[in-house]
Coordinates of C-alpha atoms and ligand atoms in Angstrom, one line a residue:
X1 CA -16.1 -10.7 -1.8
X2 CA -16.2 -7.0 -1.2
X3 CA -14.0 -7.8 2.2
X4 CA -11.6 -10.1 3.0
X5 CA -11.8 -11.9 6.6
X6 CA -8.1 -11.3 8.3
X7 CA -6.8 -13.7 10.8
X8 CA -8.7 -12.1 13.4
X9 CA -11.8 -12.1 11.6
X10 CA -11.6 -8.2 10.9
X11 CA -12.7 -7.1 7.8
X12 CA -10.7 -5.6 5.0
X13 CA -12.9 -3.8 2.1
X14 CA -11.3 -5.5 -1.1
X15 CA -11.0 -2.5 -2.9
X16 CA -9.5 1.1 -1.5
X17 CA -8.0 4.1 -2.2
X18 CA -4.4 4.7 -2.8
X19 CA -3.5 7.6 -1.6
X20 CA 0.0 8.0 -2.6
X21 CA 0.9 10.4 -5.4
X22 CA -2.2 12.3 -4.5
X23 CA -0.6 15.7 -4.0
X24 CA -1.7 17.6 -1.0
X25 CA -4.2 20.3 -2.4
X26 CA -6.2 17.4 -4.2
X27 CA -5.9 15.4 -0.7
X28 CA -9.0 16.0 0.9
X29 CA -10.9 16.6 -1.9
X30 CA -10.2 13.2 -3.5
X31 CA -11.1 11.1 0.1
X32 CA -14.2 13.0 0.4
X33 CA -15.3 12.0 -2.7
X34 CA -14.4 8.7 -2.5
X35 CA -16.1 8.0 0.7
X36 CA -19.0 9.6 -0.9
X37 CA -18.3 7.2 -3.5
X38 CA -18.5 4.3 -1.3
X39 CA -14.7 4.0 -0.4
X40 CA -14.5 2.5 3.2
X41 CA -10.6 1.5 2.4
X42 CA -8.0 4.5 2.4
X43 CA -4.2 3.4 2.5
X44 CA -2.3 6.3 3.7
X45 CA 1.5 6.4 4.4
X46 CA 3.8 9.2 6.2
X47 CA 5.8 9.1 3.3
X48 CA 3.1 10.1 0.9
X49 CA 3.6 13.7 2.3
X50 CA 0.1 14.3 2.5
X51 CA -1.4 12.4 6.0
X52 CA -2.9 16.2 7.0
X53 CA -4.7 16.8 4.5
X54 CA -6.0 13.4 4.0
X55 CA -6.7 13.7 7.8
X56 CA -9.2 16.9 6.5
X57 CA -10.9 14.7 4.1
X58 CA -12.3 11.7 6.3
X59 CA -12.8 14.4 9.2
X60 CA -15.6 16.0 6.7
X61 CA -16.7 13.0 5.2
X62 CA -17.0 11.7 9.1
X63 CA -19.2 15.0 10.1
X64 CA -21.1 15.0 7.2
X65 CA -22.1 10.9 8.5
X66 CA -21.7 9.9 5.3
X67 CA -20.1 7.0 7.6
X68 CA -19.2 6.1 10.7
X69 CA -15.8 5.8 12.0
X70 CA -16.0 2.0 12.5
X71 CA -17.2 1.5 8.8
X72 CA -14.0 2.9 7.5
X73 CA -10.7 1.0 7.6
X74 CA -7.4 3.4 7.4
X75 CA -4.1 1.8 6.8
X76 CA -1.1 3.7 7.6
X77 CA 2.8 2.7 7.1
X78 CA 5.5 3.0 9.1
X79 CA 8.4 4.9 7.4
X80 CA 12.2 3.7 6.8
X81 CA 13.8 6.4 9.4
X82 CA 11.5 5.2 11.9
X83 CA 12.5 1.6 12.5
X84 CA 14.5 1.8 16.2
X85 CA 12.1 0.8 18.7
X86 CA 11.8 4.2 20.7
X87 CA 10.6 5.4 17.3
X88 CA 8.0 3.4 16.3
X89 CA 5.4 4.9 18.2
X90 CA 5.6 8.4 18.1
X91 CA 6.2 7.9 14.1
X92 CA 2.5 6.4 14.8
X93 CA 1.4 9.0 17.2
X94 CA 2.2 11.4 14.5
X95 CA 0.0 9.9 11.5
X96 CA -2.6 9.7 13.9
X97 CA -2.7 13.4 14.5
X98 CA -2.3 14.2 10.8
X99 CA -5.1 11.9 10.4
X100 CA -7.3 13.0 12.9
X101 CA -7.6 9.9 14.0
X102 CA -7.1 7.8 17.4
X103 CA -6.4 4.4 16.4
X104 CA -5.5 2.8 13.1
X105 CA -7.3 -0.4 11.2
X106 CA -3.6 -0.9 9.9
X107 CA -0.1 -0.1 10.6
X108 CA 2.5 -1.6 7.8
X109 CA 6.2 -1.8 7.6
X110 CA 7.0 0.2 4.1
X111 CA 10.0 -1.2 3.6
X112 CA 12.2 -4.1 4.9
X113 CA 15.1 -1.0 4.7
X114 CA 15.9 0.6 7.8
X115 CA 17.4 4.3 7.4
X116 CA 19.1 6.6 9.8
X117 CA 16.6 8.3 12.6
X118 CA 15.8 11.8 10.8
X119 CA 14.1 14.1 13.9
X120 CA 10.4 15.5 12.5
X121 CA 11.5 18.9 13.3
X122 CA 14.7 18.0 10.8
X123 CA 12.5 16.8 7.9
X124 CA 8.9 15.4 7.8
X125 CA 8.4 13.2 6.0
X126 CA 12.1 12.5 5.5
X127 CA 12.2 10.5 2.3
X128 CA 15.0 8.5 1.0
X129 CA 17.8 10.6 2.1
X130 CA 19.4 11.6 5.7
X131 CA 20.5 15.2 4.4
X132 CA 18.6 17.0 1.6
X133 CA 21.8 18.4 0.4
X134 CA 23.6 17.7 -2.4
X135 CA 27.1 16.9 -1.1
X136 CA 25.2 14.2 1.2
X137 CA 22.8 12.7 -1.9
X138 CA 23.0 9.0 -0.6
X139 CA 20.5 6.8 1.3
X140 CA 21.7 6.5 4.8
X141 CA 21.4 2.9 6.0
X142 CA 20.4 2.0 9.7
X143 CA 21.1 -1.6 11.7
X144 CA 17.6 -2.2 12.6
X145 CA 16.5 -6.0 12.8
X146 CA 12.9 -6.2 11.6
X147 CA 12.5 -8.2 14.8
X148 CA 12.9 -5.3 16.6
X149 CA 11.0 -3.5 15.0
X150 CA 8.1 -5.6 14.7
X151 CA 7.7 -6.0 18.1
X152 CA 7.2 -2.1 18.9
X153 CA 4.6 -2.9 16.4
X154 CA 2.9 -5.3 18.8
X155 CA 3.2 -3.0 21.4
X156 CA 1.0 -0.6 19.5
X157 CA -1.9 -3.4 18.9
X158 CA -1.6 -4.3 22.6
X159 CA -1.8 -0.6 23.7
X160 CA -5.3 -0.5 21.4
X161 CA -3.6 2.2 19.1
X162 CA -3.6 0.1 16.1
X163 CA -6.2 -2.9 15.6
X164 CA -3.8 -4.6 13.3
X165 CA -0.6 -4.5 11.7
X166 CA 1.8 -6.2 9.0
X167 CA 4.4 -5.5 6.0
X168 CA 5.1 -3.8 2.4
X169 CA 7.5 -5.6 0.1
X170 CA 8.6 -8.4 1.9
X171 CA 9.2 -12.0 0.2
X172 CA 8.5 -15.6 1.4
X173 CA 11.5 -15.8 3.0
X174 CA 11.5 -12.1 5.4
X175 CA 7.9 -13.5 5.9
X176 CA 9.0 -16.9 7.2
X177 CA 11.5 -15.7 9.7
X178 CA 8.8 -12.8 10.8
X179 CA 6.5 -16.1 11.3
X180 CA 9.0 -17.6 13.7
X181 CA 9.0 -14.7 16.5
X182 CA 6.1 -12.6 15.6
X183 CA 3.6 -13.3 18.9
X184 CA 1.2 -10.8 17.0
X185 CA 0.2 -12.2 13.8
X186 CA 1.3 -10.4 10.4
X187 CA -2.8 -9.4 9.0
X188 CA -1.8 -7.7 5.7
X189 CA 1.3 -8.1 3.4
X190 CA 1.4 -5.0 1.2
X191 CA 3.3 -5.7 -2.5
X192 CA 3.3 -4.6 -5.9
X193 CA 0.5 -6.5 -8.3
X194 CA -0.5 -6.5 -11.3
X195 CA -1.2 -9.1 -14.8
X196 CA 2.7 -8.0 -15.4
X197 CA 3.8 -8.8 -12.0
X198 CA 1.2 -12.0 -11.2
X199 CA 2.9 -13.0 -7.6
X200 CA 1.6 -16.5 -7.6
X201 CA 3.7 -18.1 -5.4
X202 CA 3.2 -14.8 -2.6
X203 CA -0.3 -14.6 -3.0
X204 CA -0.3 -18.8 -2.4
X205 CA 2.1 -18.5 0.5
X206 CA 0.0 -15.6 2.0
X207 CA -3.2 -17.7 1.9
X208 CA -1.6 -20.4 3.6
X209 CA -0.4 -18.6 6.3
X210 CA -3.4 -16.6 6.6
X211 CA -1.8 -13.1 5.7
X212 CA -3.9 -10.9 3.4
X213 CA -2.3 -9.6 0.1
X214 CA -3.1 -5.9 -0.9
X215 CA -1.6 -5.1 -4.5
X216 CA 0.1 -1.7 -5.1
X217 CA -0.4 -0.6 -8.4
X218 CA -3.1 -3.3 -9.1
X219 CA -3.2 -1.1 -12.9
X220 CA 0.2 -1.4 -13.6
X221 CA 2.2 0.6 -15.1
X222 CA 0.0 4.2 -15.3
X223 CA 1.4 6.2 -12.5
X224 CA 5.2 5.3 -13.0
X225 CA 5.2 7.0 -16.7
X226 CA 5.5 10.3 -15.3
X227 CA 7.8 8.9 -12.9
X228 CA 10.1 7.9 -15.8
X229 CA 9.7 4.4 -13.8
X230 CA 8.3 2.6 -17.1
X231 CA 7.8 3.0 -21.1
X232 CA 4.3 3.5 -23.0
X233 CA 4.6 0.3 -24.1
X234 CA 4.2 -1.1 -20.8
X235 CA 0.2 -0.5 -19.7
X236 CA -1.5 -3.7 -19.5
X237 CA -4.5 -1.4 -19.6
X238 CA -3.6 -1.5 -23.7
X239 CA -3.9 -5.2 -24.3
X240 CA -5.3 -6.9 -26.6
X241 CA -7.0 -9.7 -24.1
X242 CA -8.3 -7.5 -21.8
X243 CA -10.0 -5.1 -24.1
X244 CA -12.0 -8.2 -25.7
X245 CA -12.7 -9.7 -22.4
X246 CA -13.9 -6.2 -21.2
X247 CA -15.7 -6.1 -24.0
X248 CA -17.8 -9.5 -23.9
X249 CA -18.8 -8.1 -19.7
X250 CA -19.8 -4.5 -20.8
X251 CA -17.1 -3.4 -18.5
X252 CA -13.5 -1.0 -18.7
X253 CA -10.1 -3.1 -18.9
X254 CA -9.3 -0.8 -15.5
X255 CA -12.2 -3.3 -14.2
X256 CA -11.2 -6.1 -15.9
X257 CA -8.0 -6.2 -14.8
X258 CA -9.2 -4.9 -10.7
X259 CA -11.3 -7.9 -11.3
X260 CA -9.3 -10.2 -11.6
X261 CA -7.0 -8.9 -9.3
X262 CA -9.4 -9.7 -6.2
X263 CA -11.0 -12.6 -7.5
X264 CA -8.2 -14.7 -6.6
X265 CA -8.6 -13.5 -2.9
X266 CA -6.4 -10.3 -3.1
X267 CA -7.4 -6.4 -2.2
X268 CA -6.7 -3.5 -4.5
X269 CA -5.8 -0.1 -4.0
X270 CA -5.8 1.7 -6.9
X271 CA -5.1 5.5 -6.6
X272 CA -7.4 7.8 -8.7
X273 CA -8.0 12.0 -8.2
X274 CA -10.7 11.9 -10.8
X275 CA -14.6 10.9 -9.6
X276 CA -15.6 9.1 -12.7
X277 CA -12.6 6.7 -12.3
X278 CA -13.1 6.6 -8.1
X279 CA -16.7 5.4 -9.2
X280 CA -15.2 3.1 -12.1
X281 CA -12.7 1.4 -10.0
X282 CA -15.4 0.3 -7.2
X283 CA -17.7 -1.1 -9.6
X284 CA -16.6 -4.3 -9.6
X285 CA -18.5 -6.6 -8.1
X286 CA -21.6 -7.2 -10.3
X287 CA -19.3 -9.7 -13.0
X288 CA -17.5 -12.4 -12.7
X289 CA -14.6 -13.8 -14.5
X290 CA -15.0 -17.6 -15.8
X291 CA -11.7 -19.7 -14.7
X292 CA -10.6 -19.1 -18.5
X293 CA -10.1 -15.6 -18.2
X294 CA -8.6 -15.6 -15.2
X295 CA -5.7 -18.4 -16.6
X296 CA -5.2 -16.0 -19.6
X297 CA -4.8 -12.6 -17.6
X298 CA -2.6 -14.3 -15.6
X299 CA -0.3 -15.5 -18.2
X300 CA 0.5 -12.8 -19.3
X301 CA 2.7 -12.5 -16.4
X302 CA 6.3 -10.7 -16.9
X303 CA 7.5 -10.5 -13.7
X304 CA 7.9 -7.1 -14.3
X305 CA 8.1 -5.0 -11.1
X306 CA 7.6 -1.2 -12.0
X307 CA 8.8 -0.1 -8.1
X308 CA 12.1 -1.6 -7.2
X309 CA 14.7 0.0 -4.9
X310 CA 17.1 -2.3 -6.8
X311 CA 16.2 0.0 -9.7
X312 CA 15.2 3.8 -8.4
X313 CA 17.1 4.2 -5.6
X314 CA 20.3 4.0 -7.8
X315 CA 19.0 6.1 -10.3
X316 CA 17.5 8.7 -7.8
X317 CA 19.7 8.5 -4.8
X318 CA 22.8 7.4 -6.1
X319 CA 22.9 3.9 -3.8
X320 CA 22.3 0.7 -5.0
X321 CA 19.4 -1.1 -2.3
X322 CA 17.6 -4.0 -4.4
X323 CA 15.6 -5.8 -1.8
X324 CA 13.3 -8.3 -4.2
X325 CA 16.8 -10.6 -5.4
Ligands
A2P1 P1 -5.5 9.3 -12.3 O1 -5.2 9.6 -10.8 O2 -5.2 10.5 -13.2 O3 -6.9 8.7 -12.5 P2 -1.4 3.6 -8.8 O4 -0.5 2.7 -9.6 O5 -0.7 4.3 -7.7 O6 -2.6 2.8 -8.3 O7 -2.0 4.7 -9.8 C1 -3.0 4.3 -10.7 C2 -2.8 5.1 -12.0 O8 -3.8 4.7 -13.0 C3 -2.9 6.6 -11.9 O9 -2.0 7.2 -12.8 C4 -4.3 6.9 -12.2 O10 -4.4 8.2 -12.8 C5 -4.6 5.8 -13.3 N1 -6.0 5.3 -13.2 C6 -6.7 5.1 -12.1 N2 -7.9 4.6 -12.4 C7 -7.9 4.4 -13.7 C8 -8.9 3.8 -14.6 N3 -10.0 3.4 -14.2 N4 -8.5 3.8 -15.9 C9 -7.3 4.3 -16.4 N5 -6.4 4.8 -15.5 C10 -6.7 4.8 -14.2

């Protein structure tokens, strides 16, 4: 239960460390101490902004041995501007020097949105938009079939630079045409998931086609508040059920709800910069949910997706780009 078997038979820790919205002085501070922790599951991205300095944190938790290389797994992403195959690899060339590192456990598409190449010594990481101007304040769109990019992506497994690789906010039906062609199989799919957003019918699919399901935001709704992405009214953390059922396992609903979020065979990757909730968030493995409470968390599904381009990237960017409909 505390890792989930890929395809391959590699490993995957069932809980990690989101690192996005960590800002960059907290960085290597915060992956230090979850290593220390007991993290062996960091989920990085280019477009977090802050690779280096999470780079700084598994390079002291590495030379302090507080674990090996090959006991941590590091998941990267490959960003939007970045989807032409003579880009694909030094995009990952580049998160590996940020990180420090000289191969990835995982490589992911972030997006099935392809945006116009934006040179690193232009912008890094570029973001949503091609020019950081306001006269220019739209996303640039790029013809890239995920085809091609996907297969750069083999190329990287096959060159030994990444051990695996797969994709972020794709549905069943991007992730049945990847089936068709892919000649490397997909390891991870990457999505938003919480007891608001329940994914059923993806995590179901996934398991059938042996992909493994990682849930963004496995707490909800917390981090998109400041965003502006979501409404006090919308934290999961706050209901009723899961405060009872917390209550009756002597545990927090933040572990309630992790709970049950890998119980059903899914990963987590909650992001915290505070130590007490790093510590809070792993211990989760010592209860288990009865079949009851796992029905009645996961009715109280909403389908409520708090990170939707369809939403953001109109409000933000001025350019409508739903991808989920
Ligand atoms: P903080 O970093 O201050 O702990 P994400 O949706 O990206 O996984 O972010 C999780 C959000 O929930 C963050 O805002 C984080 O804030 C907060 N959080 C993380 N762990 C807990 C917890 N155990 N209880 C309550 N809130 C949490």
């Amino acid at each position: 239960m505390e890792n989930l078997s890929l395809y391959n038979h590699d490993r995957l820790p069932t809980v990690g460390l989101g690192l996005w919205k960590i800002p960059k002085p907290d960085a290597a501070e915060t992956v230090h101490d979850a290593i220390k922790a007991g993290y062996r599951h960091l989920d990085s991205a280019c477009d977090y902004g802050n690779e280096t300095e999470v780079g700084h944190g598994i390079k002291r938790a590495l030379s302090q041995d507080l674990c090996k290389r090959d006991e941590l797994w590091v998941t990267s992403k490959l960003w939007n501007t970045y989807h032409k195959k003579e880009h694909v690899r030094p995009a990952l060339e580049r998160t590996l020097k940020d990180l420090q590192l000289d191969q990835l456990d995982l490589y992911l598409i972030h997006f099935p949105i392809a945006q116009k190449f934006v040179p690193f010594e232009v912008r890094y990481p570029p973001e949503w938009l091609y020019e950081n101007s306001k006269e220019s304040s739209q996303i640039q769109f790029a013809n890239v079939p995920i085809q091609e990019t996907w297969t750069a992506m083999e190329q990287l497994v096959r060159e030994g630079l990444v051990r695996n690789i797969g994709i972020c906010n794709f549905g069943t039906t991007m992730l049945r045409d990847l089936l068709t062609y892919a000649e490397i199989h997909p390891s991870v799919l990457q999505v938003e998931r919480h007891p608001y957003l329940v994914q059923a019918k993806l995590l179901r699919f996934c398991q059938e086609a042996n992909i493994a399901l990682t849930g963004f935001s496995p707490l909800g709704a917390g981090s998109y508040l400041e965003l502006g992405m979501a409404e006090p009214g919308d934290s999961v953390l706050n209901e009723t059920l899961i405060g009872e059922i917390a209550g009756s396992h002597g545990k927090t609903p933040a572990q309630v709800i992790l709970r049950w979020g890998i119980q059903q065979g899914a990963s987590v990757i909650p992001k915290s910069t505070k130590v007490e909730r790093l510590r809070e968030n792993l211990d989760v493995f010592d209860f288990v949910l009865t079949d009851l409470e796992m029905a009645s968390i996961s009715k109280l599904d909403r389908n409520q997706r708090f990170n939707d381009p369809g939403v953001f990237a109109e409000k933000a960017f001025n350019t409508f780009c739903p991808i989920y409909e």
